[in-house]
Amino acid sequence: MTRSSAATVAPGRRHRTRWIRPAPGVGRLGRGGALGLGLATLWLSLLVLIPLAAVVLKSFSHGAGNFWSAVTAPDALAALRLTVETSLLVSLVDVVMGTLVAWVLVRDEFVGKRILEVVIDLPFALPTIVAGLVLLALYGPQSPLHVNLAQSRAAVFLALLFVTLPFVVRTVEPVLIELDHDMEEAAASLGASRFVVFRRIVLPNLAPAIAAGTALSFARAISEYGATVLLSGNIPLKTQVASVQIAGQIESDNTAGAAAVATVLLVTALLVMIALTLLQRWARRRG
Amino acid sequence: MGIDVHHITKRFGDFVALDDVSLSIPTGQLTALLGPSGGGKSTLLRIIAGLEEPDSGTVTIEGVDATALPPQRRNVGFVFQHYAAFKHLSVYRNVAFGLEIRKRPKDEIRTRVMELLELVHLEQFADRYPAQLSGGQRQRMALARALAVEPSVMLLDEPFGALDAQVRRELRDWLRRLHDEVHVTTVFVTHDQEEALEVSDEIVVINQGAVEQTGTPSALYDQPANEFVMRFLGPVTHLGGHLVRPHDIDISLTPEPATHAATVSRIQRVGFEVRVEARTADTTDADEVSIQLTRGLADRLDLAVGQQLWLRASHDASALDLTDTPALAVS
Ligand SMILES: Nc1ncnc2c1ncn2[C@@H]1O[C@H](COP(=O)(O)OP(=O)(O)OP(=O)(O)O)[C@@H](O)[C@H]1O
Ligand SMILES: [Mg+2]
């Protein structure tokens, strides 16, 4: 969280002139640095940028009009809305619960802590279709808990909650472990209540990690396929999520339509990442 | 008044960190808690601040029983060895923290913070972040932050411990001057005897969870209560079954009554000072004695290795008789 001083007032000169100096390292790459930057750019281009560009190009291959009609087709629109809305909601829950779980794991001692540590990673480790099976067994028509969520939107919500659980927990946990405990004690002896210490000292220091975890959660949620498809029943206009809709389009040979929906997902993901970054900056400025 | 600590005991598991410690720290003074590593200094300071809970005993701060009060309500300023700077806040916001959470008016906060930043010579760094400050500057910021809420006592846990010798010395002198300006009851922990002797009004020597001695720097230096205190506060040497300071030994070139004969085995000049090692010829306990003398005196005596000397402790020297006080365990 170091901030480099971009603007430094030259000592001894108290005129209005502000000497803007680049932060150390910026603009002056050594040969090794330049090579690294080149390699990273190439790698990202090959793996990410070029395929993404291809998807975007494909989606407009039959013109903007076709793009628009593909995206606004009732089943596409319903799938997109369901996916984005549920993902936002899930991310919100993840922020609160993920932070809470990380807090408990780091700050509290209790029996079964080790086991919980492993359990949290399970959604990571399971192939998502297996997660889907587990959810179907637990909350399907034959639910041992007598909770039948099959073919409902709640099923999508639950499935996304399940697969995104670890992200915020795992990004926040190491930061919380490294957090300088003296800061909290200093704040307490300055008169800050436990809530104020959390709100003004702990939370701002966790914010970047929470934001990163949330971005991962959201990205995972809008792209989830396997975990949702079994329990939700995949009913168009009702419980079908965007990724499944895309797969369906491809199966019926409408690649351009699939690419159009994919492009919307891509843009949404980008917007959310940007929003999170801006939110973080704003929060920092406000302290 | 000041701080009163009554019969404080603190255990960590089976380990007794503080063993029935009682202590009275006078108002308005600068008191040093001095002792070797692991002696319990930090634990005691943290108990006074309410950051640690004692197993038994009471703490009274400025006449108020604080034993059951949480740190928030003790009105103490605490300064940590590793600064505990709020990394995400600017220097200004760090210092303003205590006032902001007390919901003081903005103007009042600004005036007070700028005043404090001036006091600690950081006024031009108000907009920087802690990561952009040197260690010494961070610690001065931490001091200003603690002073901002006008604490009734200031507690500093090895405030200069993480700094290099030069900065340490500067800040130590600066702390003394600051204290003379602000006059708030201050306790600071150190394991550096020189720091304690130079800066403080009172020294409390703590070892293995117990107070060895309390007193002014000169009282402790001149009348140490026991071998531990004497050894901890400065160099010592043996002479005729006594513990004396090397600079408290008189040298005579001819036999005198009540002296110990010795032979010079080594002479070393260190700047202004000359250190002489001599071997006493006592039949009972032959000792290697260290003597410290000024260059002028050494020149006048014209000492040489192998020379015969007669030594005795100066009449006003602090000397501990090792034969009747049972030697204390020295860790
Ligand atoms: N939280 C803790 N848990 C267990 N033992 C502790 C704890 N805090 C301190 N101790 C033990 O208590 C003893 C006193 O510790 P303390 O930190 O008070 O020593 P100190 O005099 O400040 O030493 P130093 O000069 O090295 O800082 C040490 O032996 C330490 O190991
Ligand atoms: Mg300590």
CSV table of C-alpha atoms in Angstrom, one decimal, chain A residues 131-257:
chain,number,residue,atom,x,y,z
A,131,ALA,CA,-20.8,-29.4,-6.9
A,132,GLY,CA,-24.0,-29.3,-8.9
A,133,LEU,CA,-24.7,-33.0,-8.1
A,134,VAL,CA,-24.1,-32.3,-4.4
A,135,LEU,CA,-26.5,-29.4,-4.4
A,136,LEU,CA,-29.1,-31.5,-6.3
A,137,ALA,CA,-28.8,-34.3,-3.8
A,138,LEU,CA,-29.1,-31.9,-0.9
A,139,TYR,CA,-31.7,-29.4,-2.2
A,140,GLY,CA,-33.4,-31.4,-5.0
A,141,PRO,CA,-36.7,-33.2,-5.1
A,142,GLN,CA,-35.3,-36.0,-2.9
A,143,SER,CA,-33.8,-33.5,-0.4
A,144,PRO,CA,-33.0,-35.2,3.0
A,145,LEU,CA,-33.5,-31.7,4.5
A,146,HIS,CA,-36.9,-31.4,2.9
A,147,VAL,CA,-35.8,-28.3,1.1
A,148,ASN,CA,-36.7,-28.5,-2.5
A,149,LEU,CA,-35.2,-25.7,-4.5
A,150,ALA,CA,-35.1,-27.6,-7.9
A,151,GLN,CA,-36.0,-25.5,-10.9
A,152,SER,CA,-36.1,-22.2,-9.0
A,153,ARG,CA,-34.0,-19.1,-9.2
A,154,ALA,CA,-33.0,-19.7,-5.6
A,155,ALA,CA,-31.2,-22.7,-6.9
A,156,VAL,CA,-29.0,-20.5,-9.1
A,157,PHE,CA,-28.4,-18.1,-6.2
A,158,LEU,CA,-27.4,-21.0,-3.9
A,159,ALA,CA,-25.2,-22.7,-6.5
A,160,LEU,CA,-23.3,-19.4,-7.2
A,161,LEU,CA,-23.0,-18.8,-3.4
A,162,PHE,CA,-21.4,-22.2,-3.1
A,163,VAL,CA,-18.8,-21.9,-5.8
A,164,THR,CA,-17.8,-18.3,-4.9
A,165,LEU,CA,-17.5,-18.8,-1.2
A,166,PRO,CA,-13.7,-19.2,-1.1
A,167,PHE,CA,-12.7,-16.1,-3.0
A,168,VAL,CA,-13.1,-13.3,-0.5
A,169,VAL,CA,-12.1,-15.6,2.4
A,170,ARG,CA,-8.9,-16.5,0.7
A,171,THR,CA,-7.9,-13.0,-0.5
A,172,VAL,CA,-8.7,-11.4,2.9
A,173,GLU,CA,-7.2,-14.1,5.1
A,174,PRO,CA,-3.4,-13.4,4.4
A,175,VAL,CA,-3.9,-9.7,4.6
A,176,LEU,CA,-5.6,-10.0,8.0
A,177,ILE,CA,-2.8,-12.3,9.2
A,178,GLU,CA,-0.2,-9.7,8.2
A,179,LEU,CA,-2.2,-6.8,9.6
A,180,ASP,CA,-0.1,-5.0,12.2
A,181,HIS,CA,-1.9,-5.6,15.5
A,182,ASP,CA,-0.2,-2.6,17.1
A,183,MET,CA,-2.3,-0.4,14.8
A,184,GLU,CA,-5.5,-1.6,16.4
A,185,GLU,CA,-4.0,-1.2,19.9
A,186,ALA,CA,-2.8,2.3,19.1
A,187,ALA,CA,-6.3,3.2,17.9
A,188,ALA,CA,-7.9,1.7,21.0
A,189,SER,CA,-5.7,3.6,23.3
A,190,LEU,CA,-6.6,6.8,21.3
A,191,GLY,CA,-10.2,6.1,22.4
A,192,ALA,CA,-11.6,4.1,19.5
A,193,SER,CA,-14.2,1.6,20.3
A,194,ARG,CA,-13.9,-1.9,18.8
A,195,PHE,CA,-16.4,-1.0,16.1
A,196,VAL,CA,-14.5,2.2,15.3
A,197,VAL,CA,-11.2,0.3,15.2
A,198,PHE,CA,-12.8,-2.2,12.8
A,199,ARG,CA,-14.4,0.5,10.6
A,200,ARG,CA,-11.5,3.0,10.5
A,201,ILE,CA,-8.4,0.9,10.8
A,202,VAL,CA,-9.1,-2.8,9.9
A,203,LEU,CA,-11.5,-2.3,7.1
A,204,PRO,CA,-9.6,0.3,5.1
A,205,ASN,CA,-6.5,-2.0,5.2
A,206,LEU,CA,-8.6,-5.0,4.1
A,207,ALA,CA,-10.4,-3.1,1.4
A,208,PRO,CA,-8.1,-3.9,-1.5
A,209,ALA,CA,-8.2,-7.6,-0.6
A,210,ILE,CA,-12.0,-7.5,-0.3
A,211,ALA,CA,-12.3,-5.7,-3.6
A,212,ALA,CA,-10.0,-8.2,-5.3
A,213,GLY,CA,-11.9,-11.2,-3.8
A,214,THR,CA,-15.2,-9.6,-4.8
A,215,ALA,CA,-14.0,-9.1,-8.4
A,216,LEU,CA,-13.0,-12.8,-8.5
A,217,SER,CA,-16.4,-13.8,-7.0
A,218,PHE,CA,-18.3,-11.8,-9.5
A,219,ALA,CA,-16.3,-13.0,-12.5
A,220,ARG,CA,-16.7,-16.6,-11.4
A,221,ALA,CA,-20.5,-16.1,-10.8
A,222,ILE,CA,-21.3,-14.7,-14.2
A,223,SER,CA,-19.4,-17.5,-15.9
A,224,GLU,CA,-20.6,-20.4,-13.8
A,225,TYR,CA,-22.1,-23.3,-15.7
A,226,GLY,CA,-21.8,-26.7,-14.1
A,227,ALA,CA,-22.9,-25.9,-10.6
A,228,THR,CA,-26.1,-24.2,-11.7
A,229,VAL,CA,-27.2,-26.3,-14.5
A,230,LEU,CA,-28.4,-29.4,-12.6
A,231,LEU,CA,-30.4,-28.0,-9.7
A,232,SER,CA,-31.8,-25.0,-11.6
A,233,GLY,CA,-33.2,-27.2,-14.3
A,234,ASN,CA,-32.0,-24.8,-16.9
A,235,ILE,CA,-35.5,-23.5,-17.9
A,236,PRO,CA,-35.2,-20.8,-20.6
A,237,LEU,CA,-36.7,-17.4,-19.5
A,238,LYS,CA,-36.8,-18.6,-15.9
A,239,THR,CA,-33.7,-20.3,-14.5
A,240,GLN,CA,-31.3,-20.4,-17.5
A,241,VAL,CA,-28.1,-18.6,-16.9
A,242,ALA,CA,-26.1,-16.8,-19.6
A,243,SER,CA,-23.3,-19.3,-20.0
A,244,VAL,CA,-25.9,-22.1,-20.5
A,245,GLN,CA,-27.8,-19.9,-22.9
A,246,ILE,CA,-24.5,-19.3,-24.9
A,247,ALA,CA,-23.9,-23.1,-25.0
A,248,GLY,CA,-27.4,-23.6,-26.3
A,249,GLN,CA,-26.9,-21.0,-29.1
A,250,ILE,CA,-23.7,-22.6,-30.2
A,251,GLU,CA,-25.4,-26.0,-30.3
A,252,SER,CA,-28.1,-24.6,-32.6
A,253,ASP,CA,-25.3,-23.1,-34.8
A,254,ASN,CA,-25.9,-19.5,-33.9
A,255,THR,CA,-22.3,-18.6,-33.1
A,256,ALA,CA,-22.7,-14.9,-33.7
A,257,GLY,CA,-25.6,-14.8,-31.3
